[in-house]
């Protein structure tokens, strides 16, 4: 594929944790060109806006960006979700997202799903941009502003589409999203997310009583607990176990078929409150409330085809949360 060799005169650098789609939107704005025209100049014949570019950005695109912007190749690669392979999950791709990435539902450059979250306070900044973590299910807040993210226009419920109307305005009704106020995130969610962000940036897992565990296992435990709390059939017992300590967890979805991938970001924030509570004082933050509510292992992590439970979690469940275990007596 022909990508050209000349470096752009106007070439904004990627910002901390910025996604490749956000970076391309900023480059196009700085150059005064349209997004699809920029792609034709950058990598002719390569589809980007008609797909989930953050998720499936090709090596050709990454190399072209490195050449055109003068940015080191590895730094360009870190603007794609594939940079989190081996940390967030073993594989992150269109075929296997491990439920970690919230889908965009792309149809001919239009996004039908609410997979891109945003922080209205950030949109009001001089240089708004979108971190990669705002595409991830386990990251429903922005720690800098202690804010719960948003994933839709509050007036028309349209998905956030900054490649169509810019960072600050709703593509559906034109509402100024930067003028909105975000809900305040729970301190427990902010603490856990700040730790998770540090792990994504390359630091070792340092969560109390889980020091040194592999990042993939650490995130897999969180995802398993998230699914346990949000589960349609068995999750009620887990939520009842959590109710005395954190109150009600409201589940809200964007589709008729509930799943953690169609859950609203505000509901995900509520579930992450529960995840943080279950991780507290590991493993007894999980064992205590679930044991008292008789939420046994089969309710927390039911046997499902293709779903593997991390050993660190399976060992706790087998030891404490099986009928007949020490915690059951």
mmCIF file of C-alpha atoms in Angstrom:
data_model
loop_
_atom_site.group_PDB
_atom_site.id
_atom_site.type_symbol
_atom_site.label_atom_id
_atom_site.label_comp_id
_atom_site.label_asym_id
_atom_site.label_seq_id
_atom_site.Cartn_x
_atom_site.Cartn_y
_atom_site.Cartn_z
ATOM 1 C CA UNK A 1 0.000 0.000 0.000
ATOM 2 C CA UNK A 2 1.334 3.414 -0.971
ATOM 3 C CA UNK A 3 1.654 5.715 2.043
ATOM 4 C CA UNK A 4 3.951 8.475 0.783
ATOM 5 C CA UNK A 5 7.166 9.613 2.440
ATOM 6 C CA UNK A 6 6.851 13.376 2.931
ATOM 7 C CA UNK A 7 6.304 14.639 6.452
ATOM 8 C CA UNK A 8 3.349 16.920 7.122
ATOM 9 C CA UNK A 9 4.199 20.512 8.009
ATOM 10 C CA UNK A 10 1.283 20.592 10.480
ATOM 11 C CA UNK A 11 1.516 17.500 12.643
ATOM 12 C CA UNK A 12 0.119 17.528 16.207
ATOM 13 C CA UNK A 13 1.697 14.905 18.447
ATOM 14 C CA UNK A 14 -0.444 12.306 20.236
ATOM 15 C CA UNK A 15 -1.457 13.295 23.750
ATOM 16 C CA UNK A 16 -1.253 11.012 26.814
ATOM 17 C CA UNK A 17 -3.196 7.778 26.197
ATOM 18 C CA UNK A 18 -4.868 9.388 23.160
ATOM 19 C CA UNK A 19 -6.685 7.081 20.753
ATOM 20 C CA UNK A 20 -5.708 6.995 17.094
ATOM 21 C CA UNK A 21 -9.179 8.178 16.028
ATOM 22 C CA UNK A 22 -8.932 11.193 18.348
ATOM 23 C CA UNK A 23 -5.445 11.943 17.060
ATOM 24 C CA UNK A 24 -6.615 11.835 13.436
ATOM 25 C CA UNK A 25 -9.541 14.148 14.236
ATOM 26 C CA UNK A 26 -7.125 16.680 15.741
ATOM 27 C CA UNK A 27 -4.722 16.384 12.812
ATOM 28 C CA UNK A 28 -7.543 16.949 10.304
ATOM 29 C CA UNK A 29 -8.759 19.997 12.250
ATOM 30 C CA UNK A 30 -5.242 21.447 12.444
ATOM 31 C CA UNK A 31 -4.742 20.964 8.698
ATOM 32 C CA UNK A 32 -8.205 22.299 7.864
ATOM 33 C CA UNK A 33 -9.208 19.189 5.952
ATOM 34 C CA UNK A 34 -11.968 16.599 6.170
ATOM 35 C CA UNK A 35 -11.343 13.311 7.924
ATOM 36 C CA UNK A 36 -11.873 11.125 4.856
ATOM 37 C CA UNK A 37 -9.640 13.427 2.794
ATOM 38 C CA UNK A 38 -6.931 13.099 5.412
ATOM 39 C CA UNK A 39 -7.142 9.310 5.189
ATOM 40 C CA UNK A 40 -6.788 9.437 1.384
ATOM 41 C CA UNK A 41 -3.652 11.509 1.817
ATOM 42 C CA UNK A 42 -2.318 9.360 4.637
ATOM 43 C CA UNK A 43 -3.036 5.865 3.355
ATOM 44 C CA UNK A 44 -4.978 5.663 0.063
ATOM 45 C CA UNK A 45 -7.325 2.684 -0.112
ATOM 46 C CA UNK A 46 -7.304 2.026 3.620
ATOM 47 C CA UNK A 47 -10.685 1.975 5.369
ATOM 48 C CA UNK A 48 -10.756 3.615 8.793
ATOM 49 C CA UNK A 49 -13.906 5.625 9.544
ATOM 50 C CA UNK A 50 -16.157 2.853 8.209
ATOM 51 C CA UNK A 51 -14.685 0.527 10.837
ATOM 52 C CA UNK A 52 -13.725 0.673 14.496
ATOM 53 C CA UNK A 53 -10.366 2.270 13.760
ATOM 54 C CA UNK A 54 -9.112 2.234 17.356
ATOM 55 C CA UNK A 55 -9.648 -1.513 17.445
ATOM 56 C CA UNK A 56 -8.552 -2.633 13.976
ATOM 57 C CA UNK A 57 -6.043 0.048 12.921
ATOM 58 C CA UNK A 58 -3.643 -1.693 10.547
ATOM 59 C CA UNK A 59 0.154 -1.746 10.787
ATOM 60 C CA UNK A 60 0.182 0.168 7.479
ATOM 61 C CA UNK A 61 -1.756 3.023 9.026
ATOM 62 C CA UNK A 62 0.481 3.105 12.094
ATOM 63 C CA UNK A 63 3.610 3.221 9.921
ATOM 64 C CA UNK A 64 2.128 5.958 7.720
ATOM 65 C CA UNK A 65 1.333 8.051 10.793
ATOM 66 C CA UNK A 66 4.867 7.604 12.069
ATOM 67 C CA UNK A 67 6.273 8.854 8.764
ATOM 68 C CA UNK A 68 3.839 11.718 8.228
ATOM 69 C CA UNK A 69 4.006 13.080 11.797
ATOM 70 C CA UNK A 70 7.595 12.236 12.694
ATOM 71 C CA UNK A 71 6.347 10.338 15.741
ATOM 72 C CA UNK A 72 8.259 7.214 16.867
ATOM 73 C CA UNK A 73 6.625 4.054 15.546
ATOM 74 C CA UNK A 74 6.097 2.522 18.994
ATOM 75 C CA UNK A 75 4.389 5.699 20.229
ATOM 76 C CA UNK A 76 2.046 5.552 17.237
ATOM 77 C CA UNK A 77 1.257 1.933 18.006
ATOM 78 C CA UNK A 78 0.255 2.902 21.543
ATOM 79 C CA UNK A 79 -2.625 4.981 20.143
ATOM 80 C CA UNK A 80 -4.442 1.749 19.191
ATOM 81 C CA UNK A 81 -6.267 -0.671 21.460
ATOM 82 C CA UNK A 82 -3.904 -3.396 20.283
ATOM 83 C CA UNK A 83 -1.268 -1.781 22.501
ATOM 84 C CA UNK A 84 -3.056 -3.312 25.501
ATOM 85 C CA UNK A 85 -2.635 -6.886 24.295
ATOM 86 C CA UNK A 86 -0.716 -8.869 26.883
ATOM 87 C CA UNK A 87 -1.833 -6.482 29.628
ATOM 88 C CA UNK A 88 -5.600 -6.020 29.468
ATOM 89 C CA UNK A 89 -6.190 -9.334 27.714
ATOM 90 C CA UNK A 90 -4.247 -11.914 25.739
ATOM 91 C CA UNK A 91 -5.812 -10.714 22.503
ATOM 92 C CA UNK A 92 -7.712 -7.558 21.600
ATOM 93 C CA UNK A 93 -9.202 -7.572 18.119
ATOM 94 C CA UNK A 94 -12.471 -7.332 16.271
ATOM 95 C CA UNK A 95 -12.935 -11.081 16.653
ATOM 96 C CA UNK A 96 -11.942 -11.367 20.324
ATOM 97 C CA UNK A 97 -12.494 -8.381 22.554
ATOM 98 C CA UNK A 98 -12.926 -10.379 25.778
ATOM 99 C CA UNK A 99 -15.825 -8.022 26.517
ATOM 100 C CA UNK A 100 -13.278 -5.377 27.471
ATOM 101 C CA UNK A 101 -13.945 -3.012 24.526
ATOM 102 C CA UNK A 102 -17.336 -1.337 24.171
ATOM 103 C CA UNK A 103 -18.454 -1.627 20.503
ATOM 104 C CA UNK A 104 -19.199 1.341 18.267
ATOM 105 C CA UNK A 105 -21.644 -0.391 15.924
ATOM 106 C CA UNK A 106 -20.154 1.307 12.834
ATOM 107 C CA UNK A 107 -22.371 1.470 9.737
ATOM 108 C CA UNK A 108 -21.003 3.500 6.791
ATOM 109 C CA UNK A 109 -19.142 6.046 8.983
ATOM 110 C CA UNK A 110 -22.145 6.297 11.330
ATOM 111 C CA UNK A 111 -21.997 4.853 14.828
ATOM 112 C CA UNK A 112 -25.125 3.027 15.927
ATOM 113 C CA UNK A 113 -23.836 1.982 19.364
ATOM 114 C CA UNK A 114 -22.603 4.083 22.268
ATOM 115 C CA UNK A 115 -19.076 2.735 22.481
ATOM 116 C CA UNK A 116 -17.235 6.059 22.628
ATOM 117 C CA UNK A 117 -17.529 7.742 26.017
ATOM 118 C CA UNK A 118 -16.572 11.343 26.752
ATOM 119 C CA UNK A 119 -16.007 13.727 29.631
ATOM 120 C CA UNK A 120 -17.822 17.054 29.112
ATOM 121 C CA UNK A 121 -15.288 18.878 31.299
ATOM 122 C CA UNK A 122 -12.487 17.688 29.008
ATOM 123 C CA UNK A 123 -14.384 18.815 25.919
ATOM 124 C CA UNK A 124 -14.314 22.345 27.342
ATOM 125 C CA UNK A 125 -10.504 22.299 27.470
ATOM 126 C CA UNK A 126 -8.470 24.233 24.914
ATOM 127 C CA UNK A 127 -7.335 20.949 23.339
ATOM 128 C CA UNK A 128 -10.031 18.303 23.772
ATOM 129 C CA UNK A 129 -9.114 14.712 22.990
ATOM 130 C CA UNK A 130 -10.181 11.142 23.760
ATOM 131 C CA UNK A 131 -8.028 8.696 25.754
ATOM 132 C CA UNK A 132 -8.107 5.048 24.719
ATOM 133 C CA UNK A 133 -9.424 4.052 28.136
ATOM 134 C CA UNK A 134 -12.735 5.742 27.282
ATOM 135 C CA UNK A 135 -13.437 2.785 24.998
ATOM 136 C CA UNK A 136 -13.009 0.215 27.791
ATOM 137 C CA UNK A 137 -15.772 -1.299 29.917
ATOM 138 C CA UNK A 138 -13.797 -1.290 33.174
ATOM 139 C CA UNK A 139 -12.988 2.437 32.912
ATOM 140 C CA UNK A 140 -16.259 4.387 33.383
ATOM 141 C CA UNK A 141 -14.745 7.532 34.910
ATOM 142 C CA UNK A 142 -12.124 10.187 34.309
ATOM 143 C CA UNK A 143 -9.872 10.419 37.323
ATOM 144 C CA UNK A 144 -8.548 13.936 36.620
ATOM 145 C CA UNK A 145 -12.017 15.460 36.942
ATOM 146 C CA UNK A 146 -13.437 12.775 39.280
ATOM 147 C CA UNK A 147 -16.293 12.507 36.790
ATOM 148 C CA UNK A 148 -18.476 9.696 35.519
ATOM 149 C CA UNK A 149 -18.126 9.593 31.743
ATOM 150 C CA UNK A 150 -21.069 10.064 29.385
ATOM 151 C CA UNK A 151 -21.835 8.015 26.269
ATOM 152 C CA UNK A 152 -24.794 9.807 24.680
ATOM 153 C CA UNK A 153 -26.341 13.188 24.108
ATOM 154 C CA UNK A 154 -28.754 13.842 27.007
ATOM 155 C CA UNK A 155 -31.204 15.627 24.670
ATOM 156 C CA UNK A 156 -31.509 13.175 21.764
ATOM 157 C CA UNK A 157 -29.644 10.070 23.071
ATOM 158 C CA UNK A 158 -27.448 9.985 19.951
ATOM 159 C CA UNK A 159 -24.085 8.208 20.212
ATOM 160 C CA UNK A 160 -21.036 10.436 20.483
ATOM 161 C CA UNK A 161 -19.528 10.882 16.978
ATOM 162 C CA UNK A 162 -16.688 13.433 17.103
ATOM 163 C CA UNK A 163 -15.462 12.492 13.622
ATOM 164 C CA UNK A 164 -18.696 13.934 12.212
ATOM 165 C CA UNK A 165 -19.389 17.068 14.272
ATOM 166 C CA UNK A 166 -16.170 17.725 16.153
ATOM 167 C CA UNK A 167 -15.381 17.030 19.779
ATOM 168 C CA UNK A 168 -17.789 19.486 21.384
ATOM 169 C CA UNK A 169 -21.135 19.046 19.636
ATOM 170 C CA UNK A 170 -23.725 16.309 19.270
ATOM 171 C CA UNK A 171 -24.004 15.018 15.717
ATOM 172 C CA UNK A 172 -27.716 14.389 16.188
ATOM 173 C CA UNK A 173 -29.042 17.700 17.497
ATOM 174 C CA UNK A 174 -26.046 20.037 17.730
ATOM 175 C CA UNK A 175 -26.103 20.319 21.540
ATOM 176 C CA UNK A 176 -22.928 21.775 23.042
ATOM 177 C CA UNK A 177 -21.681 18.766 24.999
ATOM 178 C CA UNK A 178 -18.862 20.748 26.585
ATOM 179 C CA UNK A 179 -21.443 22.785 28.528
ATOM 180 C CA UNK A 180 -22.795 19.715 30.329
ATOM 181 C CA UNK A 181 -22.072 18.763 33.921
ATOM 182 C CA UNK A 182 -20.933 15.223 34.665
ATOM 183 C CA UNK A 183 -21.868 13.224 37.739
ATOM 184 C CA UNK A 184 -19.216 12.858 40.430
ATOM 185 C CA UNK A 185 -17.559 9.436 40.406
ATOM 186 C CA UNK A 186 -17.432 7.311 43.534
ATOM 187 C CA UNK A 187 -14.065 7.549 45.352
ATOM 188 C CA UNK A 188 -13.722 3.752 45.344
ATOM 189 C CA UNK A 189 -14.106 3.666 41.557
ATOM 190 C CA UNK A 190 -11.545 6.442 41.118
ATOM 191 C CA UNK A 191 -8.998 4.644 43.312
ATOM 192 C CA UNK A 192 -9.397 1.371 41.421
ATOM 193 C CA UNK A 193 -9.350 3.063 38.025
ATOM 194 C CA UNK A 194 -6.236 5.110 38.836
ATOM 195 C CA UNK A 195 -4.507 1.861 39.748
ATOM 196 C CA UNK A 196 -5.773 0.191 36.570
ATOM 197 C CA UNK A 197 -4.513 3.067 34.442
ATOM 198 C CA UNK A 198 -1.072 2.752 36.015
ATOM 199 C CA UNK A 199 -1.062 -0.970 35.158
ATOM 200 C CA UNK A 200 -1.987 -0.212 31.553
ATOM 201 C CA UNK A 201 0.917 2.256 31.482
ATOM 202 C CA UNK A 202 3.338 -0.531 32.403
ATOM 203 C CA UNK A 203 3.459 -0.601 36.200
ATOM 204 C CA UNK A 204 3.115 -3.809 38.170
ATOM 205 C CA UNK A 205 -0.160 -4.734 39.855
ATOM 206 C CA UNK A 206 0.000 -3.294 43.369
ATOM 207 C CA UNK A 207 -3.539 -3.886 44.599
ATOM 208 C CA UNK A 208 -3.568 -4.987 48.274
ATOM 209 C CA UNK A 209 -3.179 -8.774 48.615
ATOM 210 C CA UNK A 210 -2.879 -9.151 44.839
ATOM 211 C CA UNK A 211 0.624 -7.716 44.494
ATOM 212 C CA UNK A 212 2.575 -9.110 41.587
ATOM 213 C CA UNK A 213 -0.281 -10.955 39.904
ATOM 214 C CA UNK A 214 -0.075 -10.829 36.113
ATOM 215 C CA UNK A 215 -2.055 -7.876 34.681
ATOM 216 C CA UNK A 216 -4.107 -10.156 32.438
ATOM 217 C CA UNK A 217 -5.222 -12.151 35.480
ATOM 218 C CA UNK A 218 -5.917 -8.993 37.469
ATOM 219 C CA UNK A 219 -8.158 -7.529 34.771
ATOM 220 C CA UNK A 220 -9.779 -10.926 34.181
ATOM 221 C CA UNK A 221 -10.747 -11.060 37.869
ATOM 222 C CA UNK A 222 -12.336 -7.620 37.592
ATOM 223 C CA UNK A 223 -14.201 -8.605 34.440
ATOM 224 C CA UNK A 224 -15.451 -11.820 36.082
ATOM 225 C CA UNK A 225 -16.704 -9.868 39.104
ATOM 226 C CA UNK A 226 -18.271 -7.274 36.790
ATOM 227 C CA UNK A 227 -20.141 -9.977 34.916
ATOM 228 C CA UNK A 228 -21.200 -11.625 38.170
ATOM 229 C CA UNK A 229 -22.730 -8.392 39.460
ATOM 230 C CA UNK A 230 -24.452 -7.559 36.163
ATOM 231 C CA UNK A 231 -25.633 -11.064 35.267
ATOM 232 C CA UNK A 232 -29.311 -11.281 34.342
ATOM 233 C CA UNK A 233 -30.102 -14.537 36.150
ATOM 234 C CA UNK A 234 -27.551 -15.048 38.897
ATOM 235 C CA UNK A 235 -26.427 -11.466 39.493
ATOM 236 C CA UNK A 236 -29.324 -10.651 41.829
ATOM 237 C CA UNK A 237 -27.776 -12.637 44.674
ATOM 238 C CA UNK A 238 -24.445 -10.908 44.242
ATOM 239 C CA UNK A 239 -26.101 -7.474 44.182
ATOM 240 C CA UNK A 240 -28.058 -8.382 47.314
ATOM 241 C CA UNK A 241 -24.786 -9.317 49.002
ATOM 242 C CA UNK A 242 -23.365 -5.903 48.103
ATOM 243 C CA UNK A 243 -26.428 -3.867 49.024
ATOM 244 C CA UNK A 244 -25.648 -3.378 52.749
ATOM 245 C CA UNK A 245 -22.274 -1.805 51.968
ATOM 246 C CA UNK A 246 -22.802 0.152 48.734
ATOM 247 C CA UNK A 247 -26.560 0.357 48.249
ATOM 248 C CA UNK A 248 -28.524 -0.217 45.059
ATOM 249 C CA UNK A 249 -26.795 -0.949 41.751
ATOM 250 C CA UNK A 250 -28.988 0.220 38.880
ATOM 251 C CA UNK A 251 -28.509 -1.651 35.614
ATOM 252 C CA UNK A 252 -29.381 0.164 32.401
ATOM 253 C CA UNK A 253 -28.803 -0.981 28.823
ATOM 254 C CA UNK A 254 -28.902 0.464 25.308
ATOM 255 C CA UNK A 255 -30.418 -2.619 23.669
ATOM 256 C CA UNK A 256 -33.311 -4.979 24.323
ATOM 257 C CA UNK A 257 -30.845 -7.809 24.940
ATOM 258 C CA UNK A 258 -28.885 -6.874 28.081
ATOM 259 C CA UNK A 259 -25.145 -7.472 28.033
ATOM 260 C CA UNK A 260 -22.160 -5.752 29.565
ATOM 261 C CA UNK A 261 -21.242 -4.476 26.103
ATOM 262 C CA UNK A 262 -24.611 -2.693 25.723
ATOM 263 C CA UNK A 263 -24.668 -1.339 29.283
ATOM 264 C CA UNK A 264 -24.658 2.438 29.729
ATOM 265 C CA UNK A 265 -21.466 3.941 31.076
ATOM 266 C CA UNK A 266 -23.313 5.269 34.136
ATOM 267 C CA UNK A 267 -24.526 1.734 34.919
ATOM 268 C CA UNK A 268 -20.978 0.453 34.413
ATOM 269 C CA UNK A 269 -19.826 2.978 37.008
ATOM 270 C CA UNK A 270 -22.336 1.502 39.453
ATOM 271 C CA UNK A 271 -21.111 -2.017 38.756
ATOM 272 C CA UNK A 272 -17.493 -0.942 39.232
ATOM 273 C CA UNK A 273 -18.475 0.307 42.692
ATOM 274 C CA UNK A 274 -19.379 -3.296 43.384
ATOM 275 C CA UNK A 275 -16.174 -4.632 41.826
ATOM 276 C CA UNK A 276 -14.108 -2.301 44.003
ATOM 277 C CA UNK A 277 -15.990 -3.471 47.107
ATOM 278 C CA UNK A 278 -15.428 -7.145 46.302
ATOM 279 C CA UNK A 279 -11.715 -6.540 45.730
ATOM 280 C CA UNK A 280 -11.298 -4.798 49.083
ATOM 281 C CA UNK A 281 -9.194 -6.839 51.504
ATOM 282 C CA UNK A 282 -8.917 -9.658 48.976
ATOM 283 C CA UNK A 283 -10.219 -12.301 49.145
ATOM 284 C CA UNK A 284 -12.446 -11.619 52.150
ATOM 285 C CA UNK A 285 -14.138 -8.578 50.625
ATOM 286 C CA UNK A 286 -15.621 -11.131 48.214
ATOM 287 C CA UNK A 287 -15.981 -14.062 50.592
ATOM 288 C CA UNK A 288 -17.710 -12.226 53.448
ATOM 289 C CA UNK A 289 -20.741 -10.598 51.807
ATOM 290 C CA UNK A 290 -21.237 -13.351 49.231
ATOM 291 C CA UNK A 291 -20.997 -16.073 51.872
ATOM 292 C CA UNK A 292 -23.565 -14.357 54.064
ATOM 293 C CA UNK A 293 -25.936 -13.971 51.108
ATOM 294 C CA UNK A 294 -25.307 -17.574 50.020
ATOM 295 C CA UNK A 295 -24.087 -16.336 46.670
ATOM 296 C CA UNK A 296 -22.012 -19.400 45.901
ATOM 297 C CA UNK A 297 -19.323 -19.907 43.278
ATOM 298 C CA UNK A 298 -21.780 -21.172 40.676
ATOM 299 C CA UNK A 299 -23.694 -17.892 40.966
ATOM 300 C CA UNK A 300 -20.608 -15.684 40.880
ATOM 301 C CA UNK A 301 -18.822 -17.407 37.995
ATOM 302 C CA UNK A 302 -21.120 -19.953 36.325
ATOM 303 C CA UNK A 303 -19.640 -22.461 33.952
ATOM 304 C CA UNK A 304 -19.939 -20.982 30.460
ATOM 305 C CA UNK A 305 -18.464 -22.239 27.179
ATOM 306 C CA UNK A 306 -15.392 -20.275 26.167
ATOM 307 C CA UNK A 307 -15.166 -18.343 29.451
ATOM 308 C CA UNK A 308 -12.119 -19.065 31.607
ATOM 309 C CA UNK A 309 -11.925 -18.040 35.242
ATOM 310 C CA UNK A 310 -8.506 -16.810 36.465
ATOM 311 C CA UNK A 311 -6.876 -19.259 38.870
ATOM 312 C CA UNK A 312 -6.587 -16.611 41.610
ATOM 313 C CA UNK A 313 -10.376 -16.218 41.558
ATOM 314 C CA UNK A 314 -11.217 -19.888 41.014
ATOM 315 C CA UNK A 315 -9.054 -20.884 43.994
ATOM 316 C CA UNK A 316 -10.911 -18.444 46.272
ATOM 317 C CA UNK A 317 -14.300 -19.652 45.039
ATOM 318 C CA UNK A 318 -13.410 -23.321 45.474
ATOM 319 C CA UNK A 319 -11.976 -22.744 48.947
ATOM 320 C CA UNK A 320 -14.611 -20.488 50.458
ATOM 321 C CA UNK A 321 -17.736 -20.270 48.322
ATOM 322 C CA UNK A 322 -18.770 -23.834 47.594
ATOM 323 C CA UNK A 323 -21.559 -25.450 49.619
ATOM 324 C CA UNK A 324 -19.733 -27.457 52.268
ATOM 325 C CA UNK A 325 -16.653 -25.186 52.277
ATOM 326 C CA UNK A 326 -15.388 -23.572 55.476
ATOM 327 C CA UNK A 327 -17.329 -20.383 54.766
ATOM 328 C CA UNK A 328 -20.564 -22.309 54.305
ATOM 329 C CA UNK A 329 -20.584 -23.707 57.819
#
